[in-house]
Amino acid sequence: MNRYCLIIVSAFIACVSASFARTRGHDHTIRSAAELAALNLQPGDRVILQAGDWNSQQLVFKGKGTKEAPITLISAEPGKTILKGNSNLLIDGQYLIVDGLNFTQGASQKKDVILFSKETSYCRLTNTAIVDFNTPDKKQDYKWVSLNGDHNRVDHCYIKGKTHQGTTLVVWVADKPNYHQIDHNFFDYRPDLGVNGGETIRIGTSQVSMDDSYTTVEDNIFYQCNGEMEVVSNKSGHNTIRNNLFYECVGTLTLREGNFADVYGNYMVGNGVKGTGGIRIIGEGHRVHHNYLTGLTGTGLKAAISVMDAIPNSALNGYMQVKGAVIRNNTIVNCAEAIEIGAGKRDDRGLPPMNIAIIGNVVLASDPIVYTDQPQGIKIKRNLLYNIKLPGDLPDGFDMRDPKLIRDGLNIYQPEDLRKIGAPALNNEQHQLFDGLGIGPTWHKGVPPIRVKL
């Protein structure tokens, strides 16, 4: 019996050892893009980039890992592998992880700084920074992160200071859904570009806007992202944008094209900065709910919640009619305009929203609702107003009474009765956004103080 048990144990150890060997792979320490290109990477391998300056290196990270044994490209000291000059990175394969790189003091001449190829799936960019990686020619267009393929993730990155043409991070939508995830990143200051093309994130393009992406953007900080009107531009279907913090952004979260977006749990803090905006709605089937919007100065297209008029028989790159939008349980505090219906109406853009619902919102010290155009069907009920003097009658669907708001340590107001109206109390993930916990790279200096000003 003892001999039999010994055989079983030995066989088990051999199997575990073999499995570990398959998942662990080999370590390869490299000093250049040429050394990376020479490797024949296998599942479980790690490529370790030496710390120091890497000047004008075009890295091609190619391989096929597995879920159990991904292939990793990692800095020997996170943040200290510094890619300068005309450096860029191509990620091409399956189950690849890039960790700890630092792109700064450089500019790409033609290519996007970090590109996920069309064949890429289940790959991850994490713990990485791109800072001031700008060409002197502000008209030159390259993206800092381009996401192709499917099921890829960009997380815990720090991205700051893009001054030239081109969206900072683009999801390219193809003929099938992407299922990408963009989370726990710190998108720092981007100055006004002065023209279109300065978005921080864009999901899709006009040409594919009727296709579905199913991309999720969650738990990110957008800090003074002022590149253009659209901080986040949704241009495809069935995307989820949730639990993000937009801080003093001169622009809006824009559902520009595409349908059936789910936008909830976001905090949009303007602090009275000129031109700060909220959520702009265009298209069909969007749900905008349980968001908190405060101190936004924008009106019209930049109202806290802006529901646009459309162009009749619009082209894909025009303005589609808003249909079936649900706007519920949002809290809007000290904003110039809470909700505008028919925003952007003009001679060629006069098709009003259809069949929209505005339910259970709380509006404090803000102009509650502006009708630039009359919608074709609206359900509006159980909304509360407080602490505002109206020039005329109370709008339909609004009651003027004290919602018994409680102000927390972040100067965020919550109603006592959280079951029916307004945005819910901050959850743990949202608290972490305001405190900067778990956002951006582990090696980065951290997030500046983020507070709501009264």
XYZ file of N, CA and C in Angstrom, residues 12-268:
771
model
N 1.559 12.615 -9.246
C 0.903 13.906 -9.038
C 1.912 15.053 -9.084
N 3.042 14.875 -8.410
C 4.082 15.908 -8.402
C 4.602 16.147 -9.811
N 4.774 15.082 -10.564
C 5.258 15.215 -11.941
C 4.273 16.009 -12.792
N 2.975 15.733 -12.609
C 1.957 16.459 -13.378
C 1.941 17.939 -13.010
N 2.024 18.224 -11.695
C 2.036 19.617 -11.250
C 3.255 20.337 -11.786
N 4.413 19.667 -11.734
C 5.651 20.276 -12.229
C 5.566 20.557 -13.721
N 5.006 19.617 -14.466
C 4.867 19.806 -15.910
C 3.916 20.954 -16.215
N 2.817 21.013 -15.446
C 1.857 22.089 -15.652
C 2.482 23.439 -15.338
N 3.259 23.506 -14.247
C 3.925 24.753 -13.880
C 4.913 25.175 -14.953
N 5.628 24.186 -15.480
C 6.607 24.491 -16.530
C 5.921 25.058 -17.761
N 4.726 24.512 -18.068
C 4.012 25.005 -19.245
C 3.519 26.430 -19.038
N 3.088 26.772 -17.787
C 2.532 28.092 -17.540
C 3.605 29.113 -17.203
N 4.732 28.677 -16.671
C 5.764 29.631 -16.254
C 6.605 30.118 -17.416
N 7.016 29.260 -18.290
C 7.806 29.674 -19.443
C 9.195 30.146 -19.064
N 9.804 30.946 -19.951
C 11.178 31.416 -19.773
C 11.205 32.932 -19.661
N 12.214 33.448 -18.962
C 12.459 34.881 -18.883
C 13.498 35.280 -19.926
N 13.221 36.381 -20.631
C 14.156 36.912 -21.628
C 14.405 38.384 -21.289
N 15.602 38.730 -20.914
C 15.947 40.124 -20.642
C 16.531 40.751 -21.902
N 15.950 41.878 -22.321
C 16.372 42.481 -23.590
C 16.724 43.955 -23.394
N 17.427 44.486 -24.411
C 17.901 45.869 -24.374
C 17.473 46.672 -25.600
N 16.750 46.038 -26.538
C 16.400 46.749 -27.770
C 15.218 46.081 -28.454
N 14.615 46.816 -29.397
C 13.535 46.260 -30.209
C 14.033 45.118 -31.073
N 15.276 45.191 -31.525
C 15.833 44.119 -32.357
C 15.897 42.810 -31.581
N 16.264 42.876 -30.317
C 16.310 41.659 -29.500
C 14.911 41.093 -29.287
N 13.922 41.964 -29.149
C 12.543 41.486 -29.022
C 12.102 40.779 -30.295
N 12.422 41.341 -31.445
C 12.017 40.761 -32.726
C 12.646 39.397 -32.959
N 13.791 39.137 -32.350
C 14.496 37.872 -32.560
C 13.933 36.731 -31.725
N 13.060 37.029 -30.778
C 12.548 36.002 -29.876
C 11.410 35.214 -30.517
N 11.357 33.927 -30.208
C 10.235 33.067 -30.577
C 9.479 32.751 -29.291
N 8.523 33.596 -28.970
C 7.897 33.546 -27.655
C 6.860 32.432 -27.566
N 6.828 31.821 -26.376
C 5.918 30.715 -26.102
C 5.046 31.060 -24.896
N 3.913 30.366 -24.732
C 3.051 30.637 -23.582
C 3.831 30.603 -22.266
N 3.551 31.596 -21.422
C 4.203 31.677 -20.125
C 5.505 32.445 -20.113
N 6.038 32.801 -21.273
C 7.303 33.544 -21.319
C 7.116 34.964 -20.781
N 8.232 35.490 -20.232
C 8.283 36.898 -19.833
C 9.434 37.573 -20.563
N 9.136 38.731 -21.143
C 10.173 39.546 -21.764
C 10.406 40.740 -20.846
N 11.618 40.853 -20.324
C 11.941 41.885 -19.340
C 12.773 42.971 -20.016
N 12.219 44.175 -20.071
C 12.921 45.307 -20.672
C 13.776 45.980 -19.608
N 15.058 46.096 -19.877
C 15.942 46.723 -18.908
C 15.521 48.164 -18.637
N 15.754 48.619 -17.414
C 15.488 50.006 -17.066
C 16.472 50.919 -17.789
N 16.029 52.150 -18.025
C 16.876 53.122 -18.702
C 16.181 53.718 -19.904
N 16.914 54.533 -20.653
C 16.364 55.200 -21.831
C 16.418 54.285 -23.047
N 15.277 54.160 -23.716
C 15.175 53.426 -24.973
C 14.829 54.462 -26.045
N 15.777 54.777 -26.884
C 15.603 55.850 -27.856
C 15.164 55.310 -29.212
N 14.034 55.851 -29.709
C 13.524 55.527 -31.052
C 13.505 54.025 -31.303
N 12.758 53.334 -30.459
C 12.619 51.882 -30.561
C 11.208 51.543 -31.034
N 11.117 50.794 -32.134
C 9.824 50.323 -32.636
C 9.638 48.874 -32.178
N 8.931 48.726 -31.077
C 8.751 47.413 -30.463
C 7.600 46.672 -31.135
N 7.841 45.421 -31.489
C 6.795 44.544 -32.009
C 6.685 43.362 -31.056
N 5.580 43.339 -30.296
C 5.347 42.293 -29.301
C 4.334 41.317 -29.890
N 4.842 40.168 -30.329
C 4.021 39.223 -31.080
C 4.109 37.848 -30.446
N 2.964 37.188 -30.327
C 2.971 35.842 -29.782
C 1.565 35.362 -29.493
N 1.474 34.095 -29.138
C 0.190 33.499 -28.793
C 0.318 32.840 -27.432
N -0.115 33.564 -26.414
C -0.193 32.981 -25.092
C -1.509 32.243 -24.921
N -1.789 31.865 -23.710
C -3.060 31.229 -23.381
C -3.630 31.918 -22.147
N -4.879 31.620 -21.838
C -5.494 32.204 -20.652
C -4.708 31.828 -19.407
N -4.262 30.576 -19.334
C -3.515 30.112 -18.169
C -2.061 30.555 -18.203
N -1.519 30.820 -19.389
C -0.103 31.152 -19.534
C 0.074 32.287 -20.539
N -0.302 33.516 -20.142
C -0.093 34.646 -21.043
C 1.393 34.947 -21.215
N 1.717 35.665 -22.259
C 3.085 36.135 -22.490
C 3.140 37.595 -22.043
N 4.163 37.935 -21.261
C 4.237 39.256 -20.644
C 5.462 40.024 -21.115
N 5.238 41.288 -21.462
C 6.316 42.240 -21.760
C 6.326 43.235 -20.610
N 7.387 43.227 -19.810
C 7.366 43.966 -18.551
C 8.674 44.708 -18.326
N 8.590 45.860 -17.697
C 9.793 46.607 -17.344
C 10.480 45.953 -16.152
N 11.813 45.935 -16.183
C 12.569 45.417 -15.041
C 12.272 46.228 -13.786
N 12.029 47.527 -13.945
C 11.620 48.408 -12.858
C 10.452 49.237 -13.381
N 9.233 48.953 -12.940
C 8.063 49.625 -13.505
C 8.224 51.145 -13.554
N 7.971 51.699 -14.742
C 8.083 53.129 -14.949
C 9.458 53.610 -15.339
N 10.465 52.737 -15.244
C 11.844 53.168 -15.507
C 12.396 52.642 -16.828
N 11.579 51.932 -17.583
C 11.903 51.680 -18.988
C 11.266 52.821 -19.768
N 12.088 53.793 -20.151
C 11.595 55.054 -20.692
C 11.785 55.064 -22.202
N 10.675 55.065 -22.911
C 10.692 55.041 -24.373
C 10.620 56.464 -24.894
N 11.701 56.904 -25.545
C 11.845 58.280 -26.005
C 11.911 58.336 -27.527
N 12.006 59.567 -28.029
C 12.193 59.744 -29.463
C 11.043 59.163 -30.261
N 11.361 58.598 -31.420
C 10.350 57.996 -32.291
C 10.130 56.537 -31.890
N 9.548 56.348 -30.720
C 9.281 54.997 -30.210
C 7.799 54.685 -30.316
N 7.490 53.410 -30.527
C 6.106 52.965 -30.533
C 6.063 51.471 -30.251
N 4.861 50.959 -30.074
C 4.671 49.556 -29.699
C 3.502 48.970 -30.469
N 3.730 47.826 -31.104
C 2.672 47.039 -31.735
C 2.434 45.794 -30.894
N 1.174 45.582 -30.500
C 0.763 44.374 -29.789
C -0.005 43.516 -30.779
N 0.461 42.289 -31.002
C -0.084 41.469 -32.089
C -0.128 40.014 -31.645
N -1.313 39.541 -31.263
C -1.424 38.143 -30.864
C -2.569 37.924 -29.900
N -2.453 36.885 -29.106
C -3.474 36.530 -28.133
C -2.840 36.366 -26.754
N -3.581 36.804 -25.754
C -3.159 36.684 -24.354
C -1.743 37.233 -24.146
N -1.576 38.494 -24.532
C -0.328 39.220 -24.328
C -0.575 40.320 -23.293
N 0.399 40.545 -22.414
C 0.295 41.574 -21.378
C 1.493 42.507 -21.478
N 1.226 43.805 -21.529
C 2.275 44.832 -21.501
C 2.147 45.575 -20.174
N 3.249 45.660 -19.424
C 3.179 46.136 -18.041
C 4.381 47.027 -17.710
N 4.099 48.265 -17.284
C 5.127 49.074 -16.645
C 5.962 49.957 -17.538
N 5.537 50.218 -18.788
C 6.329 51.046 -19.694
C 6.016 52.537 -19.484
N 6.941 53.377 -19.963
C 6.811 54.820 -19.777
C 7.229 55.531 -21.063
N 6.238 55.998 -21.830
C 6.502 56.745 -23.063
C 6.518 58.238 -22.736
N 7.663 58.888 -22.939
C 7.773 60.319 -22.665
C 8.980 60.882 -23.406
N 9.039 62.205 -23.488
C 10.160 62.890 -24.148
C 10.360 62.385 -25.582
N 9.247 62.247 -26.295
C 9.356 61.775 -27.668
C 8.123 62.115 -28.465
N 8.079 61.600 -29.687
C 6.934 61.775 -30.579
C 7.024 60.727 -31.670
N 5.884 60.130 -31.991
C 5.856 59.176 -33.093
C 5.828 59.946 -34.408
N 6.552 59.464 -35.389
C 6.600 60.166 -36.671
C 5.384 59.867 -37.537
N 4.908 58.623 -37.519
C 3.759 58.259 -38.342
C 2.780 57.357 -37.591
N 3.289 56.351 -36.907
C 2.440 55.316 -36.335
C 1.813 55.770 -35.015
N 0.704 55.104 -34.656
C 0.140 55.304 -33.334
C 1.147 54.831 -32.289
N 1.105 55.450 -31.120
C 2.119 55.144 -30.103
C 1.993 53.692 -29.648
N 0.787 53.275 -29.286
C 0.541 51.876 -28.915
C -0.638 51.383 -29.750
N -0.402 50.335 -30.520
C -1.402 49.813 -31.453
C -1.672 48.347 -31.167
N -2.940 48.027 -30.877
C -3.401 46.642 -30.835
C -3.814 46.274 -32.260
N -3.221 45.232 -32.830
C -3.513 44.873 -34.213
C -4.929 44.312 -34.353
N -5.380 44.171 -35.594
C -6.711 43.634 -35.857
C -6.836 42.173 -35.450
N -5.716 41.478 -35.351
C -5.730 40.064 -34.973
C -5.589 39.869 -33.467
N -5.535 40.944 -32.720
C -5.273 40.866 -31.286
C -6.550 40.547 -30.518
N -6.439 39.635 -29.563
C -7.564 39.334 -28.685
C -7.055 38.932 -27.308
N -7.851 39.276 -26.296
C -7.536 38.950 -24.901
C -6.149 39.461 -24.499
N -5.819 40.653 -24.951
C -4.537 41.270 -24.603
C -4.781 42.443 -23.660
N -3.710 42.841 -22.982
C -3.862 43.833 -21.917
C -2.692 44.806 -21.909
N -3.014 46.098 -21.809
C -2.035 47.158 -21.570
C -2.305 47.697 -20.177
N -1.316 47.601 -19.288
C -1.549 47.988 -17.906
C -0.326 48.676 -17.312
N -0.566 49.491 -16.276
C 0.524 50.040 -15.454
C 1.523 50.836 -16.293
N 1.029 51.512 -17.314
C 1.874 52.168 -18.318
C 1.486 53.642 -18.434
N 2.441 54.482 -18.837
C 2.191 55.916 -18.990
C 2.573 56.390 -20.385
N 1.796 57.349 -20.888
C 2.152 58.113 -22.093
C 1.982 59.580 -21.720
N 3.076 60.316 -21.719
C 3.066 61.691 -21.218
C 3.733 62.621 -22.230
N 3.001 63.638 -22.670
C 3.552 64.693 -23.538
C 4.292 64.117 -24.744
N 3.750 63.081 -25.342
C 4.404 62.422 -26.478
C 3.928 63.090 -27.764
N 4.326 64.342 -27.942
C 3.740 65.213 -28.954
C 4.710 65.580 -30.064
N 4.196 65.609 -31.278
C 4.920 66.168 -32.406
C 4.779 67.689 -32.397
N 5.784 68.429 -32.869
C 5.640 69.889 -32.937
C 4.530 70.335 -33.891
N 4.211 69.499 -34.874
C 3.166 69.821 -35.844
C 1.809 69.424 -35.266
N 1.031 70.388 -34.815
C -0.238 70.091 -34.172
C -1.266 69.502 -35.128
N -1.030 69.608 -36.434
C -1.961 69.042 -37.410
C -1.687 67.573 -37.695
N -0.560 67.057 -37.241
C -0.236 65.649 -37.483
C -1.098 64.761 -36.597
N -1.715 63.768 -37.211
C -2.686 62.919 -36.520
C -2.105 61.535 -36.271
N -1.868 61.214 -35.027
C -1.666 59.827 -34.617
C -2.269 59.661 -33.229
N -2.778 58.471 -33.004
C -3.412 58.185 -31.734
C -2.356 57.708 -30.739
N -2.644 57.892 -29.476
C -1.712 57.393 -28.463
C -2.004 55.932 -28.124
N -3.267 55.543 -28.190
C -3.637 54.129 -28.037
C -4.717 53.817 -29.064
N -4.495 52.780 -29.886
C -5.481 52.313 -30.861
C -5.845 50.871 -30.538
N -7.133 50.658 -30.279
C -7.624 49.331 -29.903
C -8.370 48.704 -31.070
N -7.777 47.671 -31.662
C -8.455 46.821 -32.634
C -8.707 45.462 -31.981
N -9.134 44.504 -32.791
C -9.332 43.152 -32.284
C -10.530 43.056 -31.369
N -10.457 42.143 -30.398
C -11.584 41.941 -29.491
C -11.101 41.492 -28.118
N -11.915 41.784 -27.117
C -11.676 41.365 -25.736
C -10.320 41.843 -25.202
N -9.933 43.045 -25.572
C -8.694 43.613 -25.050
C -9.004 44.591 -23.923
N -7.984 44.874 -23.130
C -8.177 45.713 -21.949
C -7.057 46.739 -21.833
N -7.433 47.986 -21.491
C -6.476 49.036 -21.137
C -6.822 49.486 -19.727
N -5.912 49.288 -18.789
C -6.235 49.576 -17.397
C -5.027 50.105 -16.633
N -5.318 50.894 -15.607
C -4.306 51.414 -14.682
C -3.163 52.123 -15.414
N -3.529 52.911 -16.421
C -2.543 53.692 -17.173
C -2.695 55.178 -16.848
N -1.637 55.929 -17.127
C -1.627 57.379 -16.944
C -1.331 58.022 -18.287
N -2.241 58.899 -18.735
C -2.131 59.493 -20.064
C -2.358 60.995 -19.938
N -1.385 61.787 -20.406
C -1.452 63.228 -20.148
C -0.817 64.037 -21.281
N -1.477 65.150 -21.621
C -0.824 66.224 -22.342
C -0.838 66.160 -23.853
N -1.793 65.459 -24.468
C -1.802 65.396 -25.936
C -2.194 66.760 -26.510
N -1.328 67.314 -27.376
C -1.560 68.652 -27.925
C -1.772 68.662 -29.432
N -1.616 67.523 -30.106
C -1.736 67.495 -31.564
C -3.008 66.763 -31.981
N -3.306 66.811 -33.269
C -4.525 66.244 -33.829
C -4.630 64.751 -33.517
N -5.871 64.312 -33.289
C -6.126 62.889 -33.097
C -6.625 62.556 -31.707
N -7.612 61.669 -31.667
C -8.148 61.195 -30.401
C -7.055 60.514 -29.588
N -7.123 60.671 -28.276
C -6.105 60.062 -27.418
C -6.185 58.540 -27.480
N -7.372 57.980 -27.240
C -7.576 56.527 -27.260
C -8.787 56.221 -28.131
N -8.601 55.362 -29.122
C -9.685 55.013 -30.048
C -9.968 53.517 -29.994
N -11.245 53.183 -29.931
C -11.703 51.817 -30.177
C -12.187 51.764 -31.620
N -11.527 50.939 -32.423
C -11.905 50.778 -33.831
C -12.896 49.623 -33.937
N -14.097 49.924 -34.391
C -15.174 48.937 -34.451
C -15.176 48.284 -35.825
N -15.232 46.958 -35.836
C -15.218 46.189 -37.089
C -16.588 45.564 -37.318
N -16.624 44.427 -37.994
C -17.897 43.811 -38.359
C -18.442 42.891 -37.274
N -17.783 42.845 -36.133
C -18.305 42.088 -35.003
C -17.982 42.859 -33.726
N -18.720 42.625 -32.645
C -18.478 43.384 -31.415
C -17.056 43.204 -30.877
N -16.569 44.251 -30.185
C -15.209 44.247 -29.644
C -15.100 43.647 -28.250
N -16.049 44.039 -27.381
C -16.002 43.648 -25.969
C -14.705 44.111 -25.297
N -14.242 45.315 -25.620
C -13.058 45.859 -24.965
C -13.429 46.422 -23.594
N -12.410 46.587 -22.762
C -12.596 47.155 -21.431
C -11.529 48.217 -21.191
N -11.980 49.398 -20.766
C -11.092 50.525 -20.473
C -11.400 50.961 -19.049
N -10.490 50.714 -18.115
C -10.832 50.924 -16.714
C -9.634 51.331 -15.861
N -9.931 52.075 -14.798
C -8.957 52.469 -13.774
C -7.775 53.251 -14.343
N -8.042 54.025 -15.390
C -7.012 54.880 -15.971
C -7.190 56.320 -15.497
N -6.080 57.057 -15.482
C -6.114 58.477 -15.178
C -5.780 59.245 -16.450
N -6.829 59.824 -17.055
C -6.652 60.667 -18.232
C -6.491 62.108 -17.744
N -5.266 62.576 -17.733
C -4.951 63.891 -17.183
C -5.118 64.969 -18.258
N -4.762 66.163 -17.920
C -5.012 67.379 -18.696
C -4.707 67.220 -20.182
N -5.679 67.607 -20.994
C -5.480 67.776 -22.428
C -5.993 69.157 -22.812
N -5.129 70.034 -23.368
C -5.572 71.385 -23.706
C -6.483 71.399 -24.927
N -7.175 72.511 -25.093
C -8.090 72.696 -26.219
C -7.313 72.637 -27.531
N -7.725 71.721 -28.413
C -7.073 71.575 -29.711
C -7.473 72.695 -30.671
N -8.668 73.241 -30.480
C -9.146 74.316 -31.342
C -9.953 73.854 -32.536
N -9.928 72.540 -32.825
C -10.693 71.958 -33.929
C -11.191 70.588 -33.486
N -12.036 69.966 -34.315
C -12.456 68.600 -34.037
C -11.257 67.655 -34.067
N -11.391 66.544 -33.348
C -10.319 65.559 -33.329
C -9.542 65.544 -32.037
N -10.069 66.200 -31.012
C -9.369 66.252 -29.735
C -10.053 65.465 -28.636
N -10.820 64.424 -28.999
C -11.484 63.607 -27.986
C -10.452 62.865 -27.131
N -10.838 62.549 -25.912
C -9.989 61.699 -25.073
C -10.245 60.229 -25.383
N -11.504 59.836 -25.518
C -11.856 58.476 -25.945
C -12.917 58.577 -27.036
N -12.751 57.773 -28.078
C -13.804 57.614 -29.087
C -14.010 56.131 -29.322
N -15.277 55.720 -29.345
C -15.619 54.315 -29.566
C -16.352 54.223 -30.891
N -15.626 53.885 -31.956
C -16.224 53.762 -33.272
C -16.014 54.998 -34.128
N -16.620 54.961 -35.308
C -16.609 56.074 -36.260
C -18.001 56.181 -36.880
N -18.223 57.249 -37.621
C -19.528 57.425 -38.264
C -19.874 56.248 -39.166
N -18.894 55.764 -39.914
C -19.149 54.711 -40.901
C -19.663 53.420 -40.261
N -19.265 53.137 -39.032
C -19.668 51.883 -38.370
C -20.594 52.146 -37.189
N -21.175 53.323 -37.123
C -21.918 53.710 -35.929
C -23.175 52.878 -35.697
N -23.689 52.208 -36.721
C -24.841 51.338 -36.534
C -24.440 49.922 -36.125
N -23.146 49.658 -36.031
C -22.650 48.365 -35.555
C -22.443 48.414 -34.046
N -22.451 47.254 -33.423
C -22.303 47.161 -31.973
C -20.848 46.934 -31.586
N -20.458 47.542 -30.472
C -19.107 47.360 -29.949
C -19.100 46.616 -28.617
N -20.078 46.915 -27.747
C -20.123 46.336 -26.404
C -18.828 46.623 -25.633
N -18.320 47.821 -25.790
C -17.152 48.253 -25.020
C -17.612 48.837 -23.689
N -16.833 48.597 -22.642
C -17.116 49.138 -21.317
C -16.026 50.125 -20.920
N -16.448 51.327 -20.533
C -15.544 52.357 -20.010
C -15.965 52.609 -18.568
N -15.129 52.217 -17.612
C -15.552 52.301 -16.220
C -14.388 52.621 -15.285
N -14.724 53.313 -14.191
C -13.779 53.569 -13.094
C -12.540 54.326 -13.556
N -12.722 55.266 -14.474
C -11.630 56.123 -14.931
C -11.809 57.537 -14.394
N -10.700 58.278 -14.326
C -10.745 59.708 -14.033
C -10.395 60.473 -15.305
N -11.250 61.426 -15.653
C -10.983 62.362 -16.745
C -10.768 63.729 -16.095
N -9.533 64.172 -16.057
C -9.154 65.358 -15.287
C -8.797 66.489 -16.249
N -9.681 67.482 -16.327
C -9.454 68.639 -17.202
C -9.102 68.203 -18.633
N -9.896 67.297 -19.151
C -9.740 66.843 -20.541
C -10.527 67.803 -21.430
N -9.829 68.782 -21.990
C -10.457 69.910 -22.672
C -10.171 69.940 -24.170
N -9.799 68.804 -24.740
C -9.355 68.787 -26.134
C -10.378 69.286 -27.128
N -11.646 68.978 -26.878
C -12.727 69.454 -27.757
C -14.056 69.250 -27.059
N -15.147 69.498 -27.782
C -16.500 69.400 -27.235
C -16.799 68.011 -26.669
N -16.282 66.969 -27.312
C -16.598 65.595 -26.924
C -15.418 64.989 -26.159
N -15.538 64.910 -24.856
C -14.494 64.279 -24.039
C -14.484 62.783 -24.322
N -15.636 62.163 -24.187
C -15.847 60.779 -24.620
C -16.889 60.816 -25.725
N -16.570 60.227 -26.859
C -17.458 60.239 -28.022
C -17.889 58.818 -28.339
N -19.174 58.548 -28.132
C -19.728 57.227 -28.414
C -20.231 57.195 -29.853
N -19.652 56.311 -30.687
C -20.050 56.214 -32.092
C -20.266 54.758 -32.505
N -20.899 53.995 -31.638
C -21.252 52.604 -31.945
C -22.291 52.161 -30.929
N -22.745 50.918 -31.047
C -23.879 50.473 -30.263
C -23.536 49.650 -29.039
N -24.461 49.710 -28.059
C -24.437 48.862 -26.872
C -23.144 49.005 -26.062
N -22.724 50.231 -25.854
C -21.570 50.474 -24.992
C -22.034 50.896 -23.607
N -21.215 50.613 -22.617
C -21.513 50.951 -21.232
C -20.457 51.921 -20.718
N -20.914 53.051 -20.198
C -20.016 54.068 -19.642
C -20.478 54.324 -18.215
N -19.729 53.821 -17.251
C -20.231 53.822 -15.878
C -19.118 54.112 -14.859
N -19.543 54.720 -13.767
C -18.677 54.913 -12.597
C -17.372 55.625 -12.936
N -17.447 56.610 -13.823
C -16.284 57.433 -14.137
C -16.424 58.795 -13.467
N -15.293 59.460 -13.259
C -15.275 60.806 -12.701
C -14.754 61.776 -13.757
N -15.602 62.709 -14.158
C -15.223 63.772 -15.088
C -15.021 65.039 -14.262
N -13.788 65.508 -14.177
C -13.462 66.611 -13.280
C -13.011 67.830 -14.077
N -13.826 68.893 -14.011
C -13.511 70.174 -14.655
C -13.159 69.996 -16.133
N -13.934 69.180 -16.819
C -13.727 68.947 -18.253
C -14.578 69.928 -19.055
N -13.924 70.687 -19.929
C -14.636 71.632 -20.786
C -15.105 70.853 -22.014
N -16.230 70.184 -21.857
C -16.773 69.317 -22.893
C -17.838 68.426 -22.290
N -18.248 67.408 -23.038
C -19.335 66.540 -22.605
C -19.017 65.073 -22.877
N -19.735 64.228 -22.181
C -19.824 62.816 -22.545
C -20.912 62.753 -23.617
N -20.517 62.489 -24.841
C -21.426 62.653 -25.971
C -21.793 61.311 -26.593
N -23.083 61.009 -26.582
C -23.598 59.845 -27.304
C -23.854 60.316 -28.734
N -22.761 60.440 -29.478
C -22.775 61.167 -30.752
C -23.472 60.389 -31.864
N -23.147 59.120 -31.991
C -23.754 58.244 -32.994
C -23.850 56.843 -32.392
N -24.671 56.005 -32.987
C -24.866 54.683 -32.404
C -26.002 54.702 -31.396
N -26.441 53.519 -31.012
C -27.637 53.381 -30.190
C -27.389 52.509 -28.960
N -28.340 52.617 -28.021
C -28.431 51.726 -26.866
C -27.206 51.793 -25.949
N -26.751 52.997 -25.664
C -25.705 53.164 -24.652
C -26.337 53.145 -23.265
N -25.579 52.645 -22.298
C -26.008 52.632 -20.902
C -25.013 53.486 -20.119
N -25.477 54.638 -19.642
C -24.604 55.618 -18.989
C -25.088 55.795 -17.556
N -24.316 55.317 -16.593
C -24.787 55.415 -15.210
C -23.628 55.453 -14.212
N -23.949 56.007 -13.041
C -22.984 56.027 -11.945
C -21.819 56.970 -12.147
N -21.903 57.861 -13.141
C -20.803 58.787 -13.403
C -20.955 60.051 -12.559
N -19.818 60.626 -12.193
C -19.788 61.888 -11.457
C -19.130 62.939 -12.342
N -19.872 64.013 -12.608
C -19.404 65.069 -13.500
C -19.335 66.357 -12.688
